[in-house]
Coordinates of C-alpha atoms in Angstrom, one line a residue:
M11 CA 216.8 11.1 -90.3
R12 CA 218.3 13.7 -87.9
P13 CA 221.0 16.3 -88.4
A14 CA 224.6 15.4 -88.0
G15 CA 225.7 15.1 -84.4
K16 CA 222.1 14.4 -83.2
G17 CA 221.1 11.1 -81.5
P18 CA 218.2 9.1 -82.9
L19 CA 215.8 10.6 -80.3
D20 CA 217.3 14.1 -79.9
S21 CA 214.4 16.4 -80.6
L22 CA 214.0 20.2 -80.7
Y23 CA 210.7 20.0 -79.0
F24 CA 209.8 16.6 -77.6
H25 CA 211.3 14.4 -74.8
Y26 CA 211.1 10.7 -75.6
P27 CA 210.6 8.7 -72.4
T28 CA 212.1 5.2 -72.1
F29 CA 209.7 2.6 -70.9
P30 CA 211.1 -0.5 -69.0
A31 CA 210.2 -4.0 -69.9
R32 CA 207.9 -5.4 -67.3
R33 CA 208.3 -9.1 -66.5
A34 CA 205.2 -10.9 -67.9
P35 CA 203.3 -13.1 -65.5
E36 CA 203.3 -15.9 -68.1
L37 CA 207.0 -16.3 -67.5
D38 CA 206.3 -17.4 -63.9
G39 CA 203.6 -19.8 -64.8
L40 CA 200.7 -17.4 -64.1
A41 CA 199.3 -17.7 -67.6
A42 CA 195.9 -16.1 -68.0
R43 CA 193.8 -16.1 -71.2
H44 CA 193.2 -12.5 -72.3
P45 CA 190.0 -11.3 -74.0
V46 CA 192.0 -9.2 -76.4
A47 CA 195.6 -8.8 -77.3
I48 CA 196.6 -5.7 -79.3
V49 CA 199.8 -5.7 -81.2
G50 CA 201.2 -2.2 -81.7
A51 CA 201.0 0.7 -79.2
G52 CA 200.8 3.5 -81.7
P53 CA 197.8 5.8 -81.9
I54 CA 195.5 3.1 -83.4
G55 CA 196.4 0.4 -80.9
M56 CA 196.1 2.6 -77.9
T57 CA 192.8 4.0 -79.1
A58 CA 191.5 0.4 -79.6
A59 CA 192.5 -0.5 -76.0
L60 CA 190.7 2.6 -74.7
V61 CA 187.6 1.9 -76.7
L62 CA 187.4 -1.6 -75.3
A63 CA 188.1 -0.3 -71.8
R64 CA 185.2 2.1 -72.2
Y65 CA 183.0 -1.0 -72.3
G66 CA 184.8 -2.7 -69.5
I67 CA 186.9 -5.1 -71.6
R68 CA 190.4 -5.9 -70.6
S69 CA 193.2 -6.0 -73.1
V70 CA 197.0 -6.5 -73.2
L71 CA 198.9 -4.1 -75.4
L72 CA 202.2 -5.2 -76.9
D73 CA 204.9 -3.1 -78.5
R74 CA 208.4 -4.1 -79.5
K75 CA 209.8 -0.6 -78.8
D76 CA 210.7 1.1 -75.5
T77 CA 209.3 4.6 -76.5
F78 CA 207.0 6.4 -78.8
N79 CA 207.4 6.5 -82.6
D80 CA 209.8 9.1 -83.7
G81 CA 210.3 11.3 -86.8
S82 CA 207.9 13.0 -89.2
R83 CA 204.6 11.2 -88.9
A84 CA 200.9 12.0 -88.7
I85 CA 200.0 15.5 -87.7
C86 CA 196.3 16.1 -88.8
I87 CA 193.4 15.1 -86.6
A88 CA 189.9 15.4 -88.2
R89 CA 186.7 16.4 -86.3
P90 CA 185.3 12.8 -86.2
S91 CA 188.5 11.7 -84.6
M92 CA 188.2 14.3 -81.9
H93 CA 184.7 12.8 -81.1
I94 CA 186.4 9.4 -80.8
L95 CA 189.0 10.8 -78.4
E96 CA 186.3 12.5 -76.4
R97 CA 184.3 9.2 -76.0
I98 CA 187.4 7.4 -74.7
G99 CA 188.1 10.2 -72.2
A100 CA 191.4 11.4 -73.8
V101 CA 190.4 14.6 -75.7
K102 CA 191.3 17.3 -73.1
P103 CA 195.1 17.6 -73.8
F104 CA 194.4 17.4 -77.5
V105 CA 192.2 20.4 -77.4
E106 CA 194.7 22.3 -75.2
K107 CA 197.8 21.5 -77.4
A108 CA 196.6 21.1 -81.0
L109 CA 196.2 23.9 -83.5
G110 CA 192.7 24.0 -85.0
W111 CA 192.1 25.1 -88.5
R112 CA 189.5 25.1 -91.3
Y113 CA 191.2 27.1 -94.2
G114 CA 193.7 26.3 -96.8
R115 CA 195.3 28.0 -99.8
S116 CA 196.7 26.7 -103.1
Y117 CA 199.1 28.7 -105.2
Y118 CA 200.4 28.3 -108.8
R119 CA 203.7 29.9 -109.6
G120 CA 203.3 32.2 -106.6
E121 CA 199.7 33.3 -107.3
Q122 CA 196.8 32.1 -105.2
I123 CA 194.3 30.1 -107.2
F124 CA 192.1 28.3 -104.6
R125 CA 190.8 29.0 -101.1
L126 CA 189.8 26.0 -99.1
E127 CA 187.1 26.6 -96.5
M128 CA 185.9 23.6 -94.6
P129 CA 182.4 23.9 -93.2
Q130 CA 182.0 24.8 -89.5
P131 CA 178.3 24.5 -88.7
P132 CA 177.3 26.4 -85.5
G133 CA 176.3 23.2 -83.8
E134 CA 179.6 21.5 -84.1
K135 CA 181.8 21.2 -81.0
Y136 CA 185.1 20.8 -82.7
L137 CA 186.8 22.5 -85.7
P138 CA 187.2 20.4 -88.9
M139 CA 190.9 19.8 -88.4
Y140 CA 193.6 20.0 -85.8
N141 CA 197.4 19.8 -86.2
L142 CA 199.4 18.0 -83.6
Q143 CA 202.6 16.0 -83.9
Q144 CA 202.2 12.2 -83.6
Q145 CA 204.6 12.2 -80.6
Y146 CA 202.1 14.2 -78.6
I147 CA 199.2 12.1 -80.0
E148 CA 200.9 9.0 -78.6
K149 CA 201.9 10.7 -75.3
F150 CA 198.3 11.8 -74.6
L151 CA 196.9 8.5 -75.5
H152 CA 199.5 6.7 -73.4
D153 CA 198.7 8.9 -70.4
A154 CA 195.1 7.7 -70.7
V155 CA 196.2 4.1 -71.1
A156 CA 198.5 4.4 -68.0
A157 CA 195.5 5.7 -66.0
C158 CA 193.3 2.8 -67.1
D159 CA 193.3 -0.4 -65.0
L160 CA 191.9 -2.4 -67.8
V161 CA 194.9 -2.1 -70.2
D162 CA 198.0 -4.2 -69.5
M163 CA 200.7 -2.2 -71.3
R164 CA 203.8 -4.3 -72.2
W165 CA 206.8 -2.4 -73.8
Q166 CA 209.8 -4.3 -75.3
S167 CA 207.5 -7.2 -76.2
E168 CA 207.8 -8.4 -79.8
V169 CA 205.4 -10.9 -81.3
A170 CA 207.6 -13.6 -82.8
D171 CA 204.9 -16.1 -83.9
V172 CA 201.1 -16.1 -84.4
E173 CA 199.1 -19.3 -84.2
C174 CA 195.4 -19.1 -85.1
R175 CA 192.9 -21.5 -83.5
N176 CA 189.1 -21.9 -83.8
D177 CA 188.6 -20.6 -80.2
G178 CA 191.4 -18.1 -80.0
V179 CA 194.9 -17.0 -80.9
S180 CA 198.3 -17.9 -79.4
L181 CA 201.1 -15.4 -79.6
R182 CA 204.8 -16.1 -78.9
V183 CA 206.2 -13.0 -77.4
A184 CA 209.9 -12.2 -77.1
S185 CA 210.9 -10.0 -74.2
P186 CA 214.1 -9.1 -72.4
A187 CA 213.2 -11.5 -69.6
G188 CA 212.5 -14.4 -72.1
D189 CA 210.0 -15.7 -74.5
Y190 CA 206.5 -16.7 -73.5
R191 CA 203.1 -17.8 -74.9
L192 CA 200.2 -15.4 -74.6
E193 CA 196.7 -16.7 -75.2
A194 CA 193.8 -14.4 -76.3
D195 CA 190.3 -14.8 -77.5
Y196 CA 191.0 -12.2 -80.2
V197 CA 194.0 -10.3 -81.6
L198 CA 194.0 -6.8 -83.1
A199 CA 196.9 -6.2 -85.4
A200 CA 197.8 -2.5 -85.1
D201 CA 201.4 -3.0 -85.9
G202 CA 201.8 -0.6 -88.8
A203 CA 202.4 -0.7 -92.6
R204 CA 205.1 -3.4 -92.3
S205 CA 202.9 -5.4 -89.9
P206 CA 204.8 -8.5 -88.6
V207 CA 201.4 -10.1 -87.7
R208 CA 200.2 -9.8 -91.3
S209 CA 203.5 -11.2 -92.6
R210 CA 203.5 -14.1 -90.2
L211 CA 200.0 -15.0 -91.4
G212 CA 201.1 -14.9 -95.0
L213 CA 198.8 -12.0 -95.9
R214 CA 199.7 -9.2 -98.4
L215 CA 198.4 -5.7 -99.1
K216 CA 197.2 -5.2 -102.7
G217 CA 196.7 -2.1 -104.7
E218 CA 198.7 0.6 -106.5
N219 CA 202.0 2.3 -105.9
Y220 CA 202.7 5.8 -107.3
E221 CA 206.0 6.9 -108.6
G222 CA 206.1 10.4 -107.3
K223 CA 208.2 10.9 -104.1
Y224 CA 208.2 13.6 -101.5
V225 CA 210.7 14.6 -98.9
I226 CA 209.1 15.4 -95.6
A227 CA 211.0 17.8 -93.4
D228 CA 210.1 19.1 -89.9
I229 CA 211.7 22.4 -89.0
R230 CA 211.5 24.9 -86.2
M231 CA 211.1 28.5 -87.0
D232 CA 209.4 31.7 -85.8
H233 CA 206.8 32.3 -88.6
D234 CA 203.6 34.2 -88.1
F235 CA 201.4 32.7 -90.9
P236 CA 198.2 31.3 -89.5
T237 CA 197.4 27.6 -89.1
E238 CA 196.3 26.7 -92.7
R239 CA 197.2 24.1 -95.3
R240 CA 199.3 25.7 -98.0
A241 CA 199.9 24.0 -101.3
F242 CA 202.3 25.4 -103.9
F243 CA 202.4 24.2 -107.5
E244 CA 205.6 24.9 -109.4
P245 CA 206.9 27.4 -106.9
S246 CA 210.3 29.0 -107.6
G247 CA 211.6 27.2 -104.4
N248 CA 210.9 23.8 -106.0
P249 CA 210.6 24.3 -109.8
G250 CA 208.5 21.8 -111.6
G251 CA 207.2 20.2 -108.3
T252 CA 204.8 20.9 -105.5
V253 CA 205.3 21.9 -101.9
L254 CA 203.0 21.5 -98.8
I255 CA 203.4 23.5 -95.6
H256 CA 201.6 22.9 -92.3
K257 CA 202.0 24.7 -88.9
Q258 CA 202.4 22.5 -85.8
P259 CA 202.6 23.4 -82.1
D260 CA 206.0 24.5 -80.6
D261 CA 206.9 26.5 -83.7
I262 CA 207.4 23.3 -85.6
W263 CA 206.5 23.4 -89.3
R264 CA 206.0 20.5 -91.8
V265 CA 207.5 21.1 -95.2
D266 CA 206.8 18.5 -97.9
Y267 CA 208.3 18.9 -101.3
Q268 CA 208.2 16.8 -104.4
L269 CA 211.3 15.3 -105.9
R270 CA 212.0 16.1 -109.5
E271 CA 211.6 13.2 -112.0
G272 CA 214.8 11.2 -112.1
E273 CA 216.2 12.8 -108.9
S274 CA 218.3 10.4 -106.8
E275 CA 216.8 9.6 -103.4
E276 CA 220.2 9.2 -102.0
E277 CA 221.2 12.7 -103.1
A278 CA 217.9 14.2 -102.1
L279 CA 218.3 12.9 -98.5
R280 CA 221.7 14.3 -97.9
E281 CA 221.5 16.9 -95.1
E282 CA 223.2 19.7 -97.1
N283 CA 220.7 19.2 -99.9
I284 CA 217.7 19.1 -97.5
R285 CA 218.9 22.4 -96.0
A286 CA 219.4 24.0 -99.5
R287 CA 215.9 23.0 -100.7
V288 CA 214.1 23.9 -97.5
G289 CA 216.0 27.2 -97.5
A290 CA 214.9 28.0 -101.0
I291 CA 211.3 27.2 -100.2
L292 CA 211.3 29.4 -97.1
K293 CA 212.8 32.2 -99.1
D294 CA 210.0 31.7 -101.6
I295 CA 207.3 32.3 -98.9
G296 CA 209.1 35.3 -97.5
H297 CA 210.7 33.8 -94.4
D298 CA 214.2 35.2 -94.0
K299 CA 214.7 34.4 -90.3
P300 CA 216.9 31.6 -88.8
W301 CA 215.4 28.1 -88.7
E302 CA 216.5 24.7 -87.4
L303 CA 216.1 21.3 -88.9
E304 CA 214.4 18.6 -86.7
W305 CA 213.9 15.6 -89.0
W306 CA 213.5 14.5 -92.6
S307 CA 212.4 11.4 -94.5
I308 CA 211.1 10.3 -97.9
Y309 CA 207.6 9.3 -98.9
S310 CA 205.8 7.9 -101.9
A311 CA 202.0 7.5 -102.2
N312 CA 200.3 4.1 -102.1
T313 CA 196.8 2.9 -102.2
L314 CA 197.1 -0.6 -100.7
C315 CA 194.8 -2.8 -98.5
L316 CA 194.0 -6.3 -97.5
D317 CA 191.3 -8.2 -99.2
D318 CA 189.7 -8.9 -95.8
Y319 CA 190.4 -7.1 -92.6
R320 CA 189.6 -10.2 -90.6
H321 CA 191.5 -13.5 -90.5
G322 CA 189.7 -15.8 -88.2
R323 CA 190.1 -14.2 -84.8
V324 CA 192.7 -11.7 -85.9
F325 CA 191.5 -8.3 -87.0
F326 CA 193.7 -5.7 -88.8
I327 CA 193.3 -2.0 -88.0
G328 CA 195.1 1.1 -89.2
D329 CA 198.1 0.8 -91.5
A330 CA 198.3 -2.9 -90.9
A331 CA 195.0 -3.1 -92.9
H332 CA 195.5 -0.3 -95.4
I333 CA 197.9 2.3 -96.6
V334 CA 196.6 5.6 -98.0
P335 CA 198.2 8.7 -99.5
I336 CA 199.0 11.6 -97.1
F337 CA 196.9 14.0 -99.3
G338 CA 193.7 14.7 -97.5
V339 CA 195.0 13.5 -94.1
R340 CA 193.2 10.2 -94.1
G341 CA 195.7 7.7 -92.7
L342 CA 195.6 8.4 -89.0
N343 CA 191.9 9.3 -89.1
N344 CA 190.9 6.3 -91.0
G345 CA 192.8 4.1 -88.5
L346 CA 191.1 5.7 -85.5
A347 CA 187.7 5.0 -87.2
D348 CA 188.8 1.3 -87.5
A349 CA 189.5 1.1 -83.8
D350 CA 186.2 2.8 -82.9
N351 CA 184.2 0.6 -85.3
L352 CA 185.7 -2.7 -84.2
G353 CA 185.9 -1.8 -80.5
W354 CA 182.2 -1.4 -79.7
K355 CA 181.3 -4.5 -81.7
L356 CA 184.0 -6.7 -80.1
A357 CA 183.1 -5.5 -76.6
A358 CA 179.4 -6.4 -77.2
V359 CA 180.4 -9.9 -78.3
L360 CA 182.8 -10.4 -75.4
K361 CA 180.2 -9.3 -72.9
G362 CA 177.7 -11.7 -74.4
E363 CA 175.4 -8.9 -75.5
A364 CA 175.8 -9.6 -79.2
D365 CA 176.3 -12.7 -81.4
E366 CA 179.8 -13.1 -82.9
K367 CA 178.3 -12.6 -86.4
L368 CA 178.2 -8.9 -85.5
L369 CA 182.0 -8.9 -86.1
D370 CA 181.3 -9.9 -89.7
S371 CA 180.3 -6.3 -90.4
Y372 CA 183.7 -4.8 -89.5
S373 CA 185.6 -5.7 -92.7
P374 CA 182.8 -4.7 -95.2
E375 CA 182.3 -1.4 -93.4
R376 CA 185.9 -0.4 -92.9
R377 CA 187.2 -1.8 -96.1
G378 CA 184.4 0.0 -97.9
A379 CA 185.6 3.2 -96.2
T380 CA 189.2 2.5 -97.4
L381 CA 188.0 2.0 -101.0
D382 CA 186.1 5.3 -100.7
V383 CA 189.3 6.9 -99.4
F384 CA 191.2 5.4 -102.4
A385 CA 188.8 7.0 -104.8
N386 CA 189.2 10.4 -103.4
A387 CA 192.9 10.1 -102.6
T388 CA 193.7 8.8 -106.0
K389 CA 192.3 12.0 -107.6
S390 CA 194.3 14.1 -105.2
T391 CA 197.5 12.0 -105.7
R392 CA 197.3 12.2 -109.5
F393 CA 196.9 16.0 -109.3
M394 CA 199.7 16.4 -106.7
T395 CA 202.1 13.9 -108.4
P396 CA 201.0 13.3 -112.0
P397 CA 201.9 9.7 -113.0
T398 CA 202.3 10.3 -116.7
R399 CA 203.1 13.0 -119.3
G400 CA 199.4 13.2 -120.1
W401 CA 198.5 13.8 -116.5
R402 CA 201.2 16.4 -116.2
L403 CA 199.9 18.2 -119.3
A404 CA 196.4 18.1 -118.0
R405 CA 197.4 19.5 -114.6
E406 CA 199.5 22.2 -116.3
A407 CA 196.5 23.2 -118.3
A408 CA 194.1 23.3 -115.3
L409 CA 196.6 25.3 -113.2
S410 CA 197.2 27.8 -116.0
L411 CA 193.5 28.3 -116.5
S412 CA 193.0 28.7 -112.8
L413 CA 195.0 32.0 -112.9
R414 CA 192.2 33.6 -114.8
H415 CA 189.1 31.4 -114.5
E416 CA 187.1 30.0 -111.6
F417 CA 185.9 26.6 -113.0
P418 CA 189.2 24.6 -112.8
R419 CA 190.2 25.8 -109.4
G420 CA 188.3 23.1 -107.5
L421 CA 190.8 20.6 -109.0
A422 CA 193.3 22.0 -106.4
N423 CA 190.9 21.0 -103.6
P424 CA 192.7 18.4 -101.4
R425 CA 189.4 16.6 -100.6
Q426 CA 190.0 16.5 -96.8
M427 CA 188.9 13.4 -94.9
Q428 CA 185.2 12.9 -94.3
P429 CA 183.6 10.1 -92.3
Y430 CA 182.4 7.2 -94.5
T431 CA 178.7 6.5 -94.9
Y432 CA 177.8 2.9 -94.2
S433 CA 174.7 3.0 -96.5
E434 CA 175.4 -0.5 -97.8
S435 CA 176.3 -2.1 -94.4
P436 CA 174.3 -5.1 -93.2
L437 CA 173.6 -3.0 -90.1
T438 CA 171.8 -0.4 -92.2
P439 CA 168.9 -2.4 -93.7
Y440 CA 166.5 0.4 -94.3
A441 CA 168.6 3.0 -96.1
S442 CA 165.7 3.1 -98.6
R443 CA 163.8 5.1 -96.0
D444 CA 166.1 8.1 -96.8
A445 CA 163.7 8.7 -99.8
D446 CA 161.1 10.0 -97.3
F447 CA 163.4 12.8 -96.3
A448 CA 164.1 16.0 -98.3
A449 CA 167.4 16.6 -96.4
G450 CA 169.2 15.7 -93.2
P451 CA 171.9 13.1 -92.5
A452 CA 171.6 9.9 -94.5
S453 CA 171.4 6.4 -93.1
G454 CA 174.9 5.1 -92.4
S455 CA 176.4 8.6 -92.1
A456 CA 177.9 10.1 -89.0
S457 CA 175.4 12.0 -87.0
P458 CA 175.8 15.8 -87.0
N459 CA 176.0 17.6 -83.7
A460 CA 173.8 20.4 -82.4
R461 CA 174.3 23.0 -79.7
L462 CA 171.5 23.0 -77.1
T463 CA 169.8 25.9 -75.4
D464 CA 171.9 25.4 -72.3
G465 CA 175.2 25.6 -74.2
S466 CA 175.8 21.8 -74.2
F467 CA 175.8 19.5 -77.2
L468 CA 173.3 16.9 -78.4
L469 CA 175.9 14.1 -78.9
D470 CA 177.2 14.6 -75.4
R471 CA 174.0 13.0 -74.3
A472 CA 174.3 9.9 -76.5
G473 CA 175.0 6.7 -74.7
D474 CA 177.5 3.9 -74.9
G475 CA 175.0 1.7 -76.6
L476 CA 172.2 2.5 -79.1
T477 CA 170.7 6.0 -79.0
A478 CA 167.4 7.1 -80.4
I479 CA 166.7 10.7 -81.3
L480 CA 163.0 11.0 -81.2
F481 CA 161.1 14.2 -82.2
G482 CA 157.9 14.7 -80.3
D483 CA 154.9 17.0 -80.3
G484 CA 154.9 17.7 -76.6
A485 CA 152.2 15.2 -75.8
A486 CA 152.4 11.7 -74.4
N487 CA 152.5 8.9 -77.0
T488 CA 152.0 5.4 -75.8
E489 CA 153.1 3.9 -79.1
Q490 CA 156.5 5.7 -78.9
A491 CA 156.8 4.9 -75.3
G492 CA 156.3 1.2 -76.0
L493 CA 158.9 1.2 -78.7
L494 CA 161.5 2.9 -76.5
D495 CA 160.7 0.4 -73.8
Q496 CA 161.4 -2.5 -76.1
L497 CA 164.7 -0.9 -77.3
G498 CA 165.7 -0.6 -73.7
K499 CA 165.0 -4.3 -73.1
L500 CA 167.1 -5.1 -76.2
D501 CA 170.1 -3.0 -75.1
R502 CA 170.6 -2.2 -71.5
R503 CA 172.8 0.8 -72.4
F504 CA 170.1 2.3 -74.7
I505 CA 169.4 6.0 -74.3
A506 CA 166.4 7.9 -75.8
L507 CA 166.9 11.6 -76.6
R508 CA 163.5 13.2 -76.9
I509 CA 163.4 16.5 -78.7
Q510 CA 160.6 19.0 -77.8
P511 CA 159.0 21.0 -80.6
P512 CA 160.0 24.6 -80.9
G513 CA 158.5 26.8 -78.2
L514 CA 158.4 24.2 -75.5
A515 CA 160.9 24.2 -72.6
A516 CA 163.1 21.3 -71.6
T517 CA 161.8 18.8 -69.2
A518 CA 163.4 16.2 -67.0
D519 CA 163.3 13.7 -70.0
A520 CA 163.1 16.0 -73.1
I521 CA 165.5 18.4 -74.8
A522 CA 164.3 21.9 -75.8
D523 CA 164.7 22.8 -79.5
G524 CA 164.7 26.6 -79.1
D525 CA 164.1 27.9 -82.6
G526 CA 163.8 24.4 -84.2
E527 CA 167.4 24.1 -85.4
I528 CA 167.7 20.5 -84.3
A529 CA 164.5 19.6 -86.3
R530 CA 165.8 21.5 -89.3
L531 CA 169.2 19.8 -89.0
F532 CA 167.6 16.3 -89.1
N533 CA 164.8 17.3 -91.5
A534 CA 162.4 16.0 -88.7
R535 CA 158.8 16.5 -87.8
P536 CA 156.9 15.1 -84.8
G537 CA 157.2 11.4 -84.9
T538 CA 160.6 11.3 -86.7
L539 CA 163.1 8.9 -85.2
Y540 CA 166.9 8.4 -85.8
L541 CA 168.6 5.4 -84.4
L542 CA 172.3 5.9 -83.7
R543 CA 174.9 3.1 -83.2
P544 CA 177.5 3.3 -80.4
D545 CA 180.0 4.9 -82.9
L546 CA 177.3 7.6 -83.6
H547 CA 176.7 6.5 -87.1
I548 CA 173.0 6.5 -88.1
A549 CA 171.7 2.9 -88.3
G550 CA 168.4 4.1 -89.7
R551 CA 165.9 7.0 -89.8
W552 CA 162.2 7.1 -90.1
K553 CA 160.1 10.1 -90.9
T554 CA 157.2 8.2 -89.2
I555 CA 158.1 5.4 -86.8
A556 CA 157.9 1.9 -88.2
A557 CA 158.4 -0.1 -85.0
D558 CA 159.1 -3.4 -86.6
E559 CA 161.9 -1.9 -88.8
V560 CA 163.4 0.0 -85.9
L561 CA 163.5 -3.1 -83.7
R562 CA 165.0 -5.2 -86.5
T563 CA 167.7 -2.6 -87.1
A564 CA 168.5 -2.5 -83.4
R565 CA 168.8 -6.3 -83.3
L566 CA 171.2 -6.3 -86.3
C567 CA 173.3 -3.7 -84.5
L568 CA 173.4 -6.1 -81.6
G569 CA 174.3 -9.1 -83.7
R570 CA 170.8 -10.6 -83.3
T571 CA 168.1 -11.6 -85.7
A572 CA 165.6 -13.4 -83.5
P573 CA 163.1 -11.2 -81.5

């Protein structure tokens, strides 16, 4: 909702473009079968199109609107998502515009009780979190889509019907120039929480709805507090409730406040009441300067998902597949991981480099990630919005004790988004090899990064296909060379990153490890090998190379079982 006198797209900081409807070639009898049709041109749909384009796969991207999504939407981008944006060639404007952060504070009745500090290892390229309005997220992704010849962007194109077939999917698309049929090998539904594609296929999200409700208000003000997450429990500006405050670019601030039990939504959303509540909250944090209201809406937490993210040749990504609470900033980031996970697999299948059964791993991996999010988000949600009197009493006791004692303060930790570990994935068959390591990143986890002696980063050298990180002893090894040769024959995009032992300089085909930090990070010794998937998750790790296991893992990641 916008203030009185404002149009639906009148913004204090963002200009919404209007995209014309382009006449579809199908209307003129020039029907062509598309490898992939993506429904929904929000951040998840556009990211999916760019991931596919990275591998040379064409897609058509459909959206019923004529501009970007408006209002108070996602604002937090996690480090793993920045790596995804980098791999699709879109990260530069995000780095330039977004506000990076790694700290947060939680208060109880005006007194600080918890200090959040997200880890920032010296080898990481990006900060743990960045704040950026979804309008900019969509603009920057759209700029990348517009510059890509492999994405056919069609605005004002609404999917009116979905017909699934054994060999593809037929969509009926309604456009200003008329309705037409669009044929695709695969369809990705990225059309949001109220997904029309999901509805037309008769599928429903299942899970839990929480009763607590929040008003989300975006305001513009000149306020000098640093970019941190601030959570206030029972502040004087919102007695009995909680408040969250985030800084965004262009002097825009996100203020979320919990409605009191029994409070009418209709009354809460009246502009005069929004202004009064936000004004009281700002007074509570010591802000007495003028401020302007940009937008407001209401939100309730849900943990909902599909039983299966695949329906024949239709795949669900982002909010079309799952809805998670805002606490811990998992919604957008989880959706971007969906697009990245499915994108490399689908591209490999469409290019004939992998068997279609590789696609069977998408739903177990990403639904597993969703259930993990639910487990963490449920803890945060119950603390932020206690569902029963018992939970309220327990939270009150924990918060009261936090004023004087350290042990309960961790309960105020928002449990920020972390990439999921695919340890039980069918593509991670030798997770048991983790027992050979005393430390280092586990099988199925996202690979850590490392700064190299020349100032660049290890993961910048990873390829579009499988990547092996091999720790050597500085001498030639025919067994290792033979294994790398076989991996290269399996995957034409395969890249080997050879790590020199400490004290040896870089060579044309080996990376220097200066003081041994890379080896320590991976708990490696000469002969240790890590095999990374295209999404930079670890398919397997071996303290000492077991060639048969490495090759079998590589084949599984390529959807193959036979040698």
